[in-house]
Structure formats: C-alpha cells, structure tokens
PDB file of C-alpha atoms in Angstrom:
ATOM      1  CA  MET A   9     -13.727  17.834   6.969  1.00  0.00           C
ATOM      2  CA  LYS A  10     -11.944  16.607   4.033  1.00  0.00           C
ATOM      3  CA  SER A  11     -10.188  20.074   3.406  1.00  0.00           C
ATOM      4  CA  ARG A  12      -8.767  20.119   7.037  1.00  0.00           C
ATOM      5  CA  LYS A  13      -5.088  19.450   7.634  1.00  0.00           C
ATOM      6  CA  ILE A  14      -5.582  16.727  10.342  1.00  0.00           C
ATOM      7  CA  SER A  15      -3.871  13.235  10.895  1.00  0.00           C
ATOM      8  CA  SER A  16      -5.322  10.198   8.999  1.00  0.00           C
ATOM      9  CA  ALA A  17      -6.281   8.567  12.540  1.00  0.00           C
ATOM     10  CA  GLN A  18      -8.125  12.018  13.142  1.00  0.00           C
ATOM     11  CA  PHE A  19      -9.827  12.066   9.936  1.00  0.00           C
ATOM     12  CA  LYS A  20     -11.248   8.314  10.852  1.00  0.00           C
ATOM     13  CA  VAL A  21     -12.721   9.294  13.716  1.00  0.00           C
ATOM     14  CA  GLU A  22     -14.105  12.616  12.873  1.00  0.00           C
ATOM     15  CA  GLN A  23     -15.702  10.760   9.564  1.00  0.00           C
ATOM     16  CA  LYS A  24     -17.336   8.249  11.833  1.00  0.00           C
ATOM     17  CA  LYS A  25     -18.923  10.881  14.076  1.00  0.00           C
ATOM     18  CA  LEU A  26     -20.076  12.662  10.882  1.00  0.00           C
ATOM     19  CA  TYR A  27     -21.711   9.840   9.874  1.00  0.00           C
ATOM     20  CA  LYS A  28     -23.265   8.983  13.293  1.00  0.00           C
ATOM     21  CA  LYS A  29     -24.725  12.385  13.094  1.00  0.00           C
ATOM     22  CA  TYR A  30     -25.945  11.950   9.785  1.00  0.00           C
ATOM     23  CA  GLY A  31     -27.481   8.625  10.765  1.00  0.00           C
ATOM     24  CA  ILE A  32     -29.814  10.044  13.546  1.00  0.00           C
ATOM     25  CA  ILE A  33     -31.183  12.368  11.132  1.00  0.00           C
ATOM     26  CA  VAL A  34     -31.821   9.731   8.442  1.00  0.00           C
ATOM     27  CA  SER A  35     -33.419   7.627  10.951  1.00  0.00           C
ATOM     28  CA  GLN A  36     -36.087  10.070  11.544  1.00  0.00           C
ATOM     29  CA  THR A  37     -37.495   9.609   8.130  1.00  0.00           C
ATOM     30  CA  PHE A  38     -37.811   5.734   8.128  1.00  0.00           C
ATOM     31  CA  PHE A  39     -40.729   3.858   9.223  1.00  0.00           C
ATOM     32  CA  GLU A  40     -39.856   1.632  12.521  1.00  0.00           C
ATOM     33  CA  GLY A  41     -37.476  -1.066  11.612  1.00  0.00           C
ATOM     34  CA  LYS A  42     -36.415   0.353   8.174  1.00  0.00           C
ATOM     35  CA  TYR A  43     -33.426   2.564   9.233  1.00  0.00           C
ATOM     36  CA  LYS A  44     -31.583  -0.663  10.274  1.00  0.00           C
ATOM     37  CA  LYS A  45     -31.862  -2.102   7.121  1.00  0.00           C
ATOM     38  CA  TRP A  46     -30.683   1.185   5.511  1.00  0.00           C
ATOM     39  CA  SER A  47     -27.878   1.196   8.187  1.00  0.00           C
ATOM     40  CA  SER A  48     -26.639  -2.020   7.342  1.00  0.00           C
ATOM     41  CA  CYS A  49     -25.938  -1.256   3.711  1.00  0.00           C
ATOM     42  CA  THR A  50     -24.222   2.099   4.433  1.00  0.00           C
ATOM     43  CA  GLN A  51     -22.268   0.795   7.633  1.00  0.00           C
ATOM     44  CA  GLU A  52     -21.013   4.599   8.177  1.00  0.00           C
ATOM     45  CA  MET A  53     -18.510   4.095   5.288  1.00  0.00           C
ATOM     46  CA  GLU A  54     -18.704   6.494   2.351  1.00  0.00           C
ATOM     47  CA  ARG A  55     -17.762   3.806  -0.172  1.00  0.00           C
ATOM     48  CA  TYR A  56     -20.405   1.716   0.921  1.00  0.00           C
ATOM     49  CA  GLN A  57     -23.144   4.670   0.854  1.00  0.00           C
ATOM     50  CA  VAL A  58     -21.786   5.316  -2.736  1.00  0.00           C
ATOM     51  CA  LEU A  59     -22.374   1.735  -3.952  1.00  0.00           C
ATOM     52  CA  SER A  60     -25.824   1.869  -2.426  1.00  0.00           C
ATOM     53  CA  GLU A  61     -27.334   5.096  -3.163  1.00  0.00           C
ATOM     54  CA  ASN A  62     -25.255   6.358  -6.336  1.00  0.00           C
ATOM     55  CA  LYS A  63     -24.460   2.841  -7.791  1.00  0.00           C
ATOM     56  CA  PHE A  64     -28.052   1.152  -6.674  1.00  0.00           C
ATOM     57  CA  VAL A  65     -26.826  -2.095  -5.549  1.00  0.00           C
ATOM     58  CA  PRO A  66     -29.326  -4.115  -3.867  1.00  0.00           C
ATOM     59  CA  TYR A  67     -29.331  -4.862  -0.166  1.00  0.00           C
ATOM     60  CA  GLU A  68     -29.011  -8.125  -0.712  1.00  0.00           C
ATOM     61  CA  GLN A  69     -25.540  -8.068  -2.266  1.00  0.00           C
ATOM     62  CA  MET A  70     -24.361  -4.862  -0.047  1.00  0.00           C
ATOM     63  CA  ARG A  71     -25.170  -7.537   2.973  1.00  0.00           C
ATOM     64  CA  ALA A  72     -22.904 -10.267   0.936  1.00  0.00           C
ATOM     65  CA  LEU A  73     -19.973  -7.326   0.562  1.00  0.00           C
ATOM     66  CA  TYR A  74     -20.189  -6.391   4.411  1.00  0.00           C
ATOM     67  CA  GLN A  75     -20.021 -10.320   5.277  1.00  0.00           C
ATOM     68  CA  ALA A  76     -17.318 -10.993   2.716  1.00  0.00           C
ATOM     69  CA  GLU A  77     -14.932  -8.144   3.774  1.00  0.00           C
ATOM     70  CA  SER A  78     -15.836  -8.695   7.645  1.00  0.00           C
ATOM     71  CA  ALA A  79     -14.808 -12.118   7.486  1.00  0.00           C
ATOM     72  CA  TRP A  80     -11.612 -11.337   5.369  1.00  0.00           C
ATOM     73  CA  VAL A  81     -10.755  -8.495   8.373  1.00  0.00           C
ATOM     74  CA  LYS A  82     -11.079 -11.217  11.038  1.00  0.00           C
ATOM     75  CA  GLU A  83      -9.116 -13.715   9.043  1.00  0.00           C
ATOM     76  CA  ARG A  84      -6.260 -11.386   8.676  1.00  0.00           C
ATOM     77  CA  ASP A  85      -5.851 -10.101  12.166  1.00  0.00           C
ATOM     78  CA  LYS A  86      -5.733 -13.685  13.310  1.00  0.00           C
ATOM     79  CA  MET A  87      -2.930 -14.390  10.826  1.00  0.00           C
ATOM     80  CA  HIS A  88      -1.112 -11.650  12.082  1.00  0.00           C
ATOM     81  CA  LYS A  89      -1.325 -12.327  15.778  1.00  0.00           C
ATOM     82  CA  ASP A  90      -0.725 -16.037  14.939  1.00  0.00           C
ATOM     83  CA  ALA A  91       3.237 -17.169  15.539  1.00  0.00           C
ATOM     84  CA  GLY A  92       4.891 -17.353  12.314  1.00  0.00           C
ATOM     85  CA  GLU A  93       7.574 -15.680  10.073  1.00  0.00           C
ATOM     86  CA  ALA A  94       6.993 -12.119   9.041  1.00  0.00           C
ATOM     87  CA  TRP A  95       7.791 -12.494   5.061  1.00  0.00           C
ATOM     88  CA  GLU A  96       5.192 -15.494   5.195  1.00  0.00           C
ATOM     89  CA  LYS A  97       2.496 -12.986   6.748  1.00  0.00           C
ATOM     90  CA  TYR A  98       3.315 -10.769   3.761  1.00  0.00           C
ATOM     91  CA  GLU A  99       2.784 -13.263   1.269  1.00  0.00           C
ATOM     92  CA  ASN A 100      -0.400 -14.594   2.907  1.00  0.00           C
ATOM     93  CA  SER A 101      -1.680 -11.068   2.877  1.00  0.00           C
ATOM     94  CA  ASP A 102      -1.142 -10.816  -0.723  1.00  0.00           C
ATOM     95  CA  THR A 103      -3.142 -14.066  -1.481  1.00  0.00           C
ATOM     96  CA  MET A 104      -5.775 -13.370   0.888  1.00  0.00           C
ATOM     97  CA  LEU A 105      -6.557  -9.987  -0.834  1.00  0.00           C
ATOM     98  CA  SER A 106      -6.469 -11.238  -4.267  1.00  0.00           C
ATOM     99  CA  GLU A 107      -8.950 -13.767  -2.926  1.00  0.00           C
ATOM    100  CA  LEU A 108     -11.183 -11.045  -1.624  1.00  0.00           C
ATOM    101  CA  ASN A 109     -11.334  -9.039  -4.964  1.00  0.00           C
ATOM    102  CA  ILE A 110     -12.338 -11.869  -6.776  1.00  0.00           C
ATOM    103  CA  LYS A 111     -15.235 -12.355  -3.964  1.00  0.00           C
ATOM    104  CA  ILE A 112     -16.027  -8.837  -4.417  1.00  0.00           C
ATOM    105  CA  LYS A 113     -16.095  -9.179  -8.267  1.00  0.00           C
ATOM    106  CA  GLN A 114     -18.436 -11.971  -7.892  1.00  0.00           C
ATOM    107  CA  ILE A 115     -20.693 -10.459  -5.617  1.00  0.00           C
ATOM    108  CA  LEU A 116     -21.100  -6.953  -6.869  1.00  0.00           C
ATOM    109  CA  GLY A 117     -20.370  -7.820 -10.718  1.00  0.00           C
ATOM    110  CA  VAL A 118     -17.018  -6.644 -12.938  1.00  0.00           C
ATOM    111  CA  GLU A 119     -18.007  -3.127 -13.369  1.00  0.00           C
ATOM    112  CA  ASN A 120     -18.936  -2.334  -9.782  1.00  0.00           C
ATOM    113  CA  GLY A 121     -16.511  -4.757  -8.375  1.00  0.00           C
ATOM    114  CA  THR A 122     -13.473  -3.046 -10.138  1.00  0.00           C
ATOM    115  CA  TRP A 123     -14.787   0.619  -9.210  1.00  0.00           C
ATOM    116  CA  TYR A 124     -15.073  -0.641  -5.534  1.00  0.00           C
ATOM    117  CA  ILE A 125     -11.782  -2.136  -5.335  1.00  0.00           C
ATOM    118  CA  GLU A 126      -9.842   0.654  -6.811  1.00  0.00           C
ATOM    119  CA  TYR A 127     -11.961   3.335  -4.968  1.00  0.00           C
ATOM    120  CA  LYS A 128     -11.146   1.448  -1.329  1.00  0.00           C
ATOM    121  CA  ARG A 129      -7.251   1.222  -2.628  1.00  0.00           C
ATOM    122  CA  LEU A 130      -7.195   4.905  -3.190  1.00  0.00           C
ATOM    123  CA  PHE A 131      -8.871   5.825   0.066  1.00  0.00           C
ATOM    124  CA  PHE A 132      -6.283   3.947   2.429  1.00  0.00           C
ATOM    125  CA  ARG A 133      -3.448   5.077   0.032  1.00  0.00           C
ATOM    126  CA  ALA A 134      -4.951   9.096   0.461  1.00  0.00           C
ATOM    127  CA  LEU A 135      -4.742   8.059   4.372  1.00  0.00           C
ATOM    128  CA  ASP A 136      -1.196   7.145   4.136  1.00  0.00           C
ATOM    129  CA  ASP A 137      -0.516  10.610   2.100  1.00  0.00           C
ATOM    130  CA  MET A 138      -2.243  12.562   4.628  1.00  0.00           C
ATOM    131  CA  ASP A 139       0.539  11.844   7.151  1.00  0.00           C
ATOM    132  CA  LYS A 140       3.080  11.305   4.612  1.00  0.00           C
ATOM    133  CA  TYR A 141       2.873  14.639   3.038  1.00  0.00           C
ATOM    134  CA  GLU A 142       1.015  16.177   5.977  1.00  0.00           C
ATOM    135  CA  VAL A 143      -2.069  17.486   3.881  1.00  0.00           C
ATOM    136  CA  ALA A 144      -5.568  17.291   4.028  1.00  0.00           C
ATOM    137  CA  TYR A 145      -7.613  14.339   2.700  1.00  0.00           C
ATOM    138  CA  LYS A 146      -8.994  16.102  -0.381  1.00  0.00           C
ATOM    139  CA  ASP A 147      -5.082  16.951  -1.435  1.00  0.00           C
ATOM    140  CA  ALA A 148      -3.828  13.377  -0.353  1.00  0.00           C
ATOM    141  CA  PHE A 149      -6.447  11.713  -2.610  1.00  0.00           C
ATOM    142  CA  THR A 150      -5.707  13.832  -5.279  1.00  0.00           C
ATOM    143  CA  ILE A 151      -1.940  13.072  -4.805  1.00  0.00           C
ATOM    144  CA  ALA A 152      -2.782   9.384  -4.400  1.00  0.00           C
ATOM    145  CA  GLN A 153      -4.593   9.594  -7.888  1.00  0.00           C
ATOM    146  CA  ILE A 154      -1.451  11.022  -9.473  1.00  0.00           C
ATOM    147  CA  GLU A 155       0.653   8.625  -7.811  1.00  0.00           C
ATOM    148  CA  ASP A 156      -1.147   5.496  -8.716  1.00  0.00           C
ATOM    149  CA  THR A 157      -1.204   6.547 -12.486  1.00  0.00           C
ATOM    150  CA  TYR A 158       2.635   7.082 -12.615  1.00  0.00           C
ATOM    151  CA  LYS A 159       3.196   3.880 -10.879  1.00  0.00           C
ATOM    152  CA  GLN A 160       1.841   2.011 -13.554  1.00  0.00           C
ATOM    153  CA  LYS A 161       3.902   3.921 -16.138  1.00  0.00           C
ATOM    154  CA  ARG A 162       6.855   2.950 -14.034  1.00  0.00           C
ATOM    155  CA  ILE A 163       5.616  -0.755 -14.349  1.00  0.00           C
ATOM    156  CA  ASP A 164       5.244  -0.523 -17.892  1.00  0.00           C
ATOM    157  CA  ILE A 165       8.820   1.058 -18.261  1.00  0.00           C
ATOM    158  CA  PHE A 166      10.573  -1.859 -16.315  1.00  0.00           C
ATOM    159  CA  ASN A 167       8.188  -4.643 -18.278  1.00  0.00           C
ATOM    160  CA  SER A 168       9.440  -2.590 -21.621  1.00  0.00           C
ATOM    161  CA  ASN A 169      12.420  -3.986 -23.912  1.00  0.00           C
ATOM    162  CA  LYS A 170      14.438  -0.956 -22.935  1.00  0.00           C
ATOM    163  CA  LYS A 171      18.067  -1.465 -22.596  1.00  0.00           C
ATOM    164  CA  ASN A 172      18.954  -0.468 -18.545  1.00  0.00           C
ATOM    165  CA  ALA A 173      20.612   3.292 -19.634  1.00  0.00           C
ATOM    166  CA  GLU A 174      17.103   3.929 -21.542  1.00  0.00           C
ATOM    167  CA  ARG A 175      14.994   2.513 -18.782  1.00  0.00           C
ATOM    168  CA  GLU A 176      16.789   4.766 -16.322  1.00  0.00           C
ATOM    169  CA  VAL A 177      16.287   7.763 -18.309  1.00  0.00           C
ATOM    170  CA  ALA A 178      12.586   6.962 -19.174  1.00  0.00           C
ATOM    171  CA  LEU A 179      12.065   6.712 -15.312  1.00  0.00           C
ATOM    172  CA  MET A 180      13.715   9.875 -14.407  1.00  0.00           C
ATOM    173  CA  ALA A 181      11.417  11.558 -16.984  1.00  0.00           C
ATOM    174  CA  ILE A 182       8.224  10.057 -15.479  1.00  0.00           C
ATOM    175  CA  ASP A 183       9.321  10.895 -11.988  1.00  0.00           C
ATOM    176  CA  ASP A 184      10.091  14.586 -13.305  1.00  0.00           C
ATOM    177  CA  GLU A 185       6.537  14.536 -14.890  1.00  0.00           C
ATOM    178  CA  MET A 186       4.655  13.271 -11.918  1.00  0.00           C
ATOM    179  CA  ALA A 187       6.242  15.980  -9.561  1.00  0.00           C
ATOM    180  CA  LYS A 188       5.125  18.756 -11.981  1.00  0.00           C
ATOM    181  CA  LYS A 189       1.724  17.301 -12.051  1.00  0.00           C
ATOM    182  CA  ILE A 190       1.705  17.303  -8.084  1.00  0.00           C
ATOM    183  CA  ALA A 191       3.038  20.498  -8.217  1.00  0.00           C
ATOM    184  CA  VAL A 192       0.255  22.086 -10.208  1.00  0.00           C
ATOM    185  CA  ALA A 193      -2.582  19.959  -8.700  1.00  0.00           C
ATOM    186  CA  VAL A 194      -1.682  20.497  -5.008  1.00  0.00           C
ATOM    187  CA  PRO A 195       1.197  23.072  -5.032  1.00  0.00           C
ATOM    188  CA  SER A 196       0.979  23.801  -1.136  1.00  0.00           C
ATOM    189  CA  ALA A 197       2.084  20.018  -0.855  1.00  0.00           C
ATOM    190  CA  SER A 198       4.763  20.197  -3.518  1.00  0.00           C
ATOM    191  CA  ALA A 199       7.936  20.897  -1.447  1.00  0.00           C
ATOM    192  CA  LYS A 200       6.954  18.344   1.168  1.00  0.00           C
ATOM    193  CA  TRP A 201       6.261  15.650  -1.676  1.00  0.00           C
ATOM    194  CA  ARG A 202       9.541  16.253  -3.104  1.00  0.00           C
ATOM    195  CA  LYS A 203      11.381  16.187   0.246  1.00  0.00           C
ATOM    196  CA  VAL A 204       9.806  12.616   0.920  1.00  0.00           C
ATOM    197  CA  ASN A 205      10.495  11.202  -2.324  1.00  0.00           C
ATOM    198  CA  ASN A 206      14.086  12.194  -2.664  1.00  0.00           C
ATOM    199  CA  ALA A 207      14.899  10.532   0.484  1.00  0.00           C
ATOM    200  CA  ALA A 208      12.284   7.938   0.171  1.00  0.00           C
ATOM    201  CA  LEU A 209      14.483   5.426   2.005  1.00  0.00           C
ATOM    202  CA  ASP A 210      15.384   7.710   4.853  1.00  0.00           C
ATOM    203  CA  HIS A 211      11.750   8.350   5.318  1.00  0.00           C
ATOM    204  CA  ILE A 212      10.635   4.576   5.416  1.00  0.00           C
ATOM    205  CA  LEU A 213      13.423   3.876   7.985  1.00  0.00           C
ATOM    206  CA  LYS A 214      12.476   6.665  10.408  1.00  0.00           C
ATOM    207  CA  SER A 215       8.753   6.694  10.144  1.00  0.00           C
ATOM    208  CA  LYS A 216       8.150   3.047   9.855  1.00  0.00           C
ATOM    209  CA  TYR A 217      10.975   1.605  11.871  1.00  0.00           C
ATOM    210  CA  GLY A 218      12.115   4.117  14.112  1.00  0.00           C
ATOM    211  CA  LEU A 219      15.633   4.308  12.749  1.00  0.00           C
ATOM    212  CA  ASP A 220      17.754   7.996  13.634  1.00  0.00           C
ATOM    213  CA  GLN A 221      19.761   9.808  11.063  1.00  0.00           C
ATOM    214  CA  LYS A 222      23.229   8.128  12.397  1.00  0.00           C
ATOM    215  CA  GLN A 223      21.454   4.411  12.105  1.00  0.00           C
ATOM    216  CA  ILE A 224      19.796   5.422   8.574  1.00  0.00           C
ATOM    217  CA  ASN A 225      23.337   6.456   7.141  1.00  0.00           C
ATOM    218  CA  GLU A 226      24.931   3.126   8.416  1.00  0.00           C
ATOM    219  CA  PHE A 227      22.189   1.362   6.936  1.00  0.00           C
ATOM    220  CA  LYS A 228      22.517   2.930   3.652  1.00  0.00           C
ATOM    221  CA  ILE A 229      26.402   2.457   3.660  1.00  0.00           C
ATOM    222  CA  ALA A 230      25.594  -1.276   4.403  1.00  0.00           C
ATOM    223  CA  TYR A 231      23.072  -1.453   1.548  1.00  0.00           C
ATOM    224  CA  ASN A 232      25.033   0.210  -0.888  1.00  0.00           C
ATOM    225  CA  LYS A 233      27.848  -2.458  -0.398  1.00  0.00           C
ATOM    226  CA  TYR A 234      24.964  -5.238  -0.722  1.00  0.00           C
ATOM    227  CA  ALA A 235      23.656  -3.292  -4.142  1.00  0.00           C
ATOM    228  CA  ILE A 236      27.587  -3.695  -5.326  1.00  0.00           C
ATOM    229  CA  GLU A 237      27.777  -7.294  -4.968  1.00  0.00           C
ATOM    230  CA  GLU A 238      24.166  -7.954  -6.204  1.00  0.00           C
ATOM    231  CA  TYR A 239      24.869  -6.007  -9.548  1.00  0.00           C
ATOM    232  CA  LYS A 240      28.353  -8.487  -9.691  1.00  0.00           C
ATOM    233  CA  ILE A 241      26.278 -11.539  -9.286  1.00  0.00           C
ATOM    234  CA  LEU A 242      23.335 -10.937 -11.644  1.00  0.00           C
ATOM    235  CA  ASN A 243      25.867  -9.928 -14.414  1.00  0.00           C
ATOM    236  CA  GLN A 244      27.742 -13.213 -14.146  1.00  0.00           C
ATOM    237  CA  LYS A 245      26.699 -14.436 -17.785  1.00  0.00           C
ATOM    238  CA  LYS A 246      27.947 -17.821 -17.363  1.00  0.00           C
ATOM    239  CA  LEU A 247      26.538 -18.490 -13.669  1.00  0.00           C
ATOM    240  CA  PRO A 248      23.348 -20.549 -13.722  1.00  0.00           C
ATOM    241  CA  ASP A 249      20.407 -19.103 -12.552  1.00  0.00           C
ATOM    242  CA  THR A 250      20.002 -21.516  -9.671  1.00  0.00           C
ATOM    243  CA  ASP A 251      23.569 -20.330  -8.433  1.00  0.00           C
ATOM    244  CA  LYS A 252      22.799 -16.591  -8.810  1.00  0.00           C
ATOM    245  CA  TYR A 253      19.468 -17.031  -6.752  1.00  0.00           C
ATOM    246  CA  ASP A 254      21.766 -19.158  -4.291  1.00  0.00           C
ATOM    247  CA  GLN A 255      24.499 -16.408  -3.553  1.00  0.00           C
ATOM    248  CA  LEU A 256      22.064 -13.633  -3.758  1.00  0.00           C
ATOM    249  CA  SER A 257      20.176 -15.248  -1.055  1.00  0.00           C
ATOM    250  CA  GLN A 258      23.295 -15.809   1.026  1.00  0.00           C
ATOM    251  CA  LEU A 259      24.388 -12.396   0.239  1.00  0.00           C
ATOM    252  CA  GLY A 260      20.953 -10.964   1.566  1.00  0.00           C
ATOM    253  CA  ASP A 261      20.972 -12.936   4.856  1.00  0.00           C
ATOM    254  CA  ASN A 262      24.551 -11.413   5.413  1.00  0.00           C
ATOM    255  CA  PHE A 263      23.124  -8.055   4.846  1.00  0.00           C
ATOM    256  CA  CYS A 264      20.297  -8.390   7.218  1.00  0.00           C
ATOM    257  CA  LYS A 265      22.910  -9.779   9.702  1.00  0.00           C
ATOM    258  CA  THR A 266      25.047  -6.663   9.352  1.00  0.00           C
ATOM    259  CA  VAL A 267      22.055  -3.764   9.955  1.00  0.00           C
ATOM    260  CA  ASN A 268      20.119  -6.058  12.647  1.00  0.00           C
ATOM    261  CA  PRO A 269      21.798  -4.273  15.499  1.00  0.00           C
ATOM    262  CA  LEU A 270      20.578  -0.751  14.007  1.00  0.00           C
ATOM    263  CA  PHE A 271      16.848  -1.815  14.584  1.00  0.00           C
ATOM    264  CA  LYS A 272      14.931  -2.496  18.019  1.00  0.00           C
ATOM    265  CA  THR A 273      13.897  -6.299  17.985  1.00  0.00           C
ATOM    266  CA  ASP A 274      10.334  -5.783  16.824  1.00  0.00           C
ATOM    267  CA  SER A 275      10.909  -3.317  14.396  1.00  0.00           C
ATOM    268  CA  TYR A 276      13.889  -5.604  13.105  1.00  0.00           C
ATOM    269  CA  LYS A 277      11.641  -8.820  12.683  1.00  0.00           C
ATOM    270  CA  LYS A 278       9.141  -6.525  10.522  1.00  0.00           C
ATOM    271  CA  TRP A 279      11.546  -4.998   8.433  1.00  0.00           C
ATOM    272  CA  CYS A 280      13.561  -8.201   7.810  1.00  0.00           C
ATOM    273  CA  GLY A 281      10.222  -9.919   7.260  1.00  0.00           C
ATOM    274  CA  TRP A 282       9.480  -7.228   4.376  1.00  0.00           C
ATOM    275  CA  TRP A 283      13.092  -7.778   3.019  1.00  0.00           C
ATOM    276  CA  LYS A 284      12.745 -11.548   2.738  1.00  0.00           C
ATOM    277  CA  TYR A 285       9.145 -10.921   1.087  1.00  0.00           C
ATOM    278  CA  ASP A 286      10.494  -8.420  -1.298  1.00  0.00           C
ATOM    279  CA  PHE A 287      13.559 -10.242  -2.282  1.00  0.00           C
ATOM    280  CA  GLU A 288      11.514 -13.587  -3.139  1.00  0.00           C
ATOM    281  CA  ARG A 289       9.524 -11.367  -5.358  1.00  0.00           C
ATOM    282  CA  LYS A 290      12.191  -9.515  -7.112  1.00  0.00           C
ATOM    283  CA  MET A 291      13.865 -13.126  -7.683  1.00  0.00           C
ATOM    284  CA  LYS A 292      10.577 -14.332  -9.553  1.00  0.00           C
ATOM    285  CA  ARG A 293      10.517 -11.125 -11.596  1.00  0.00           C
ATOM    286  CA  LYS A 294      14.076 -11.456 -12.634  1.00  0.00           C
ATOM    287  CA  GLY A 295      12.983 -15.455 -13.534  1.00  0.00           C
ATOM    288  CA  LEU A 296      15.668 -16.699 -11.207  1.00  0.00           C
ATOM    289  CA  LYS A 297      13.160 -18.830  -8.985  1.00  0.00           C
TER     290      LYS A 297
END
C-alpha cells in the first residue's frame, strides 16, 4: 500500500481498512475482553502500534497518550470553529502544539516522546508530499526526511553570522545539495520536486488558495513592490526599531488590501491570517518586536 501512487486522503482510508482487517485476525488470538485492551493501545494507527509492540510502552501510558491527543484534537477543532481572527488561530495552534508535545514527553519519557513527536511530524509531512509531488507514501516519507534535514541546515545558516551575500550563496548550495539528494533517493519524483520548489509561491497560491495563473502573476507584481519597500525600511540605520515596525506593519496592511480582490472571501481570510501571523514571527526574529 505504501508503494502505491494514490492521494493522501485515499491512503488514510486504505490504511484504516487494512488495520481493521488486521484487528479482526488478531482478535481471534485473544481471550474474551483482552482484544479490547489491545485495540485501545493501537487505535488502528501505525505509530501507536510501534510504541506498544516495538518500544514496549505500557498500557497505562498508551491510554494517557490517547486521551491527551484526543483532548487536544477536540480543543483544536473547537478553536478553528469559533469566531476569531485567523492569525490568532495560527498563533494559538503553535502554543497548543508546544503544550501537547511537553505533555507527550511527560507521558512517554524524553526518549520515546521525542521519537514519537518526530515520527508523527514526518508522517503528516509525508502525507502533504504525497499530493504535492504525486508520489507513493514510501517515496513521500523519504522526501520528507530529506527536506526535514535540509530545513534545519537552512535554519542554521539563517542563524549564522554570515553576511547577507554569503548567506545567500550558502542557501543556494544547500538547496542544490538537497535537490541532488532527492534525485538519487527518489529519481521518479525529481522532476516534479524541482518544478514545485522552483515555483513554490505559485504552487501555494494555486493549491492552497485557489488563484489562477493571471491572479498569481498580479500577486507577485504586488509582492515585489512590497519587498522593495520592505528592504528600504529595514535598511534605514537611523530609524528606531519601533518606527520600523510601525512602517512595516502599515506597508503590510496596504499590500493585503492590494491583493484582496485576487482571492475569494474565505481564501483571503485564510491567506491574510497566515500573512499577519508570519509577519509577527518575522518581526520577532529581526528583533523589531
């Protein structure tokens, strides 16, 4: 199943079906009542099964993990349904996930907890990559692992003391190295991977927000103007940080108003929420807030 080129949605459905068949067979090996305890450990999920049967996590911890994650899902879904600003929901999601990860490590211990968090994160990234690069889960997981490694390398370069020009050269080298690694590991996906990542903004605007190519081109023209003005503000050495923040915030608001007509109403709310959330993160990284 992991080698079939299907959508991530279909993969999840097929995986559930497979675990149900597996559960029926396993249920025949247990005495009455014991199967329920076993199934409440695995929850028809591969990562739960690995914890239970490969890493020998006790039943009580497995139940505590399930209850913590179930409560988190309910809270997250409620938050997204409630009225409120989209950017606040992105921010709250980050906080909630951090709190959940702390709880997971408390339940499973640091070693198993760290493994579980990383595996789960790669699992969901692989599902995204299945659709993004039109590959089977097995190949998507391989790509996700490589992308994850090089994402950290990019972060290290951003946090280094390199000058801007040196940083750009280093980032280009990292991206080229990642592309070559993916070409070797998953040659069938290499062309699609390059196509998507050479036009990442186009892909996001089309697949996530529903813009057509004409709208994408108009968005990019507006963004290029924004980026030029942003650069000018950031490089005014005599301008206080608080003034830089205020000017950049106003610039961002004007940019959002400019591109608003390109989006459908719901898509704009989603995109604008992400823009404001990402803007605040960027300001914190630059020490302007």
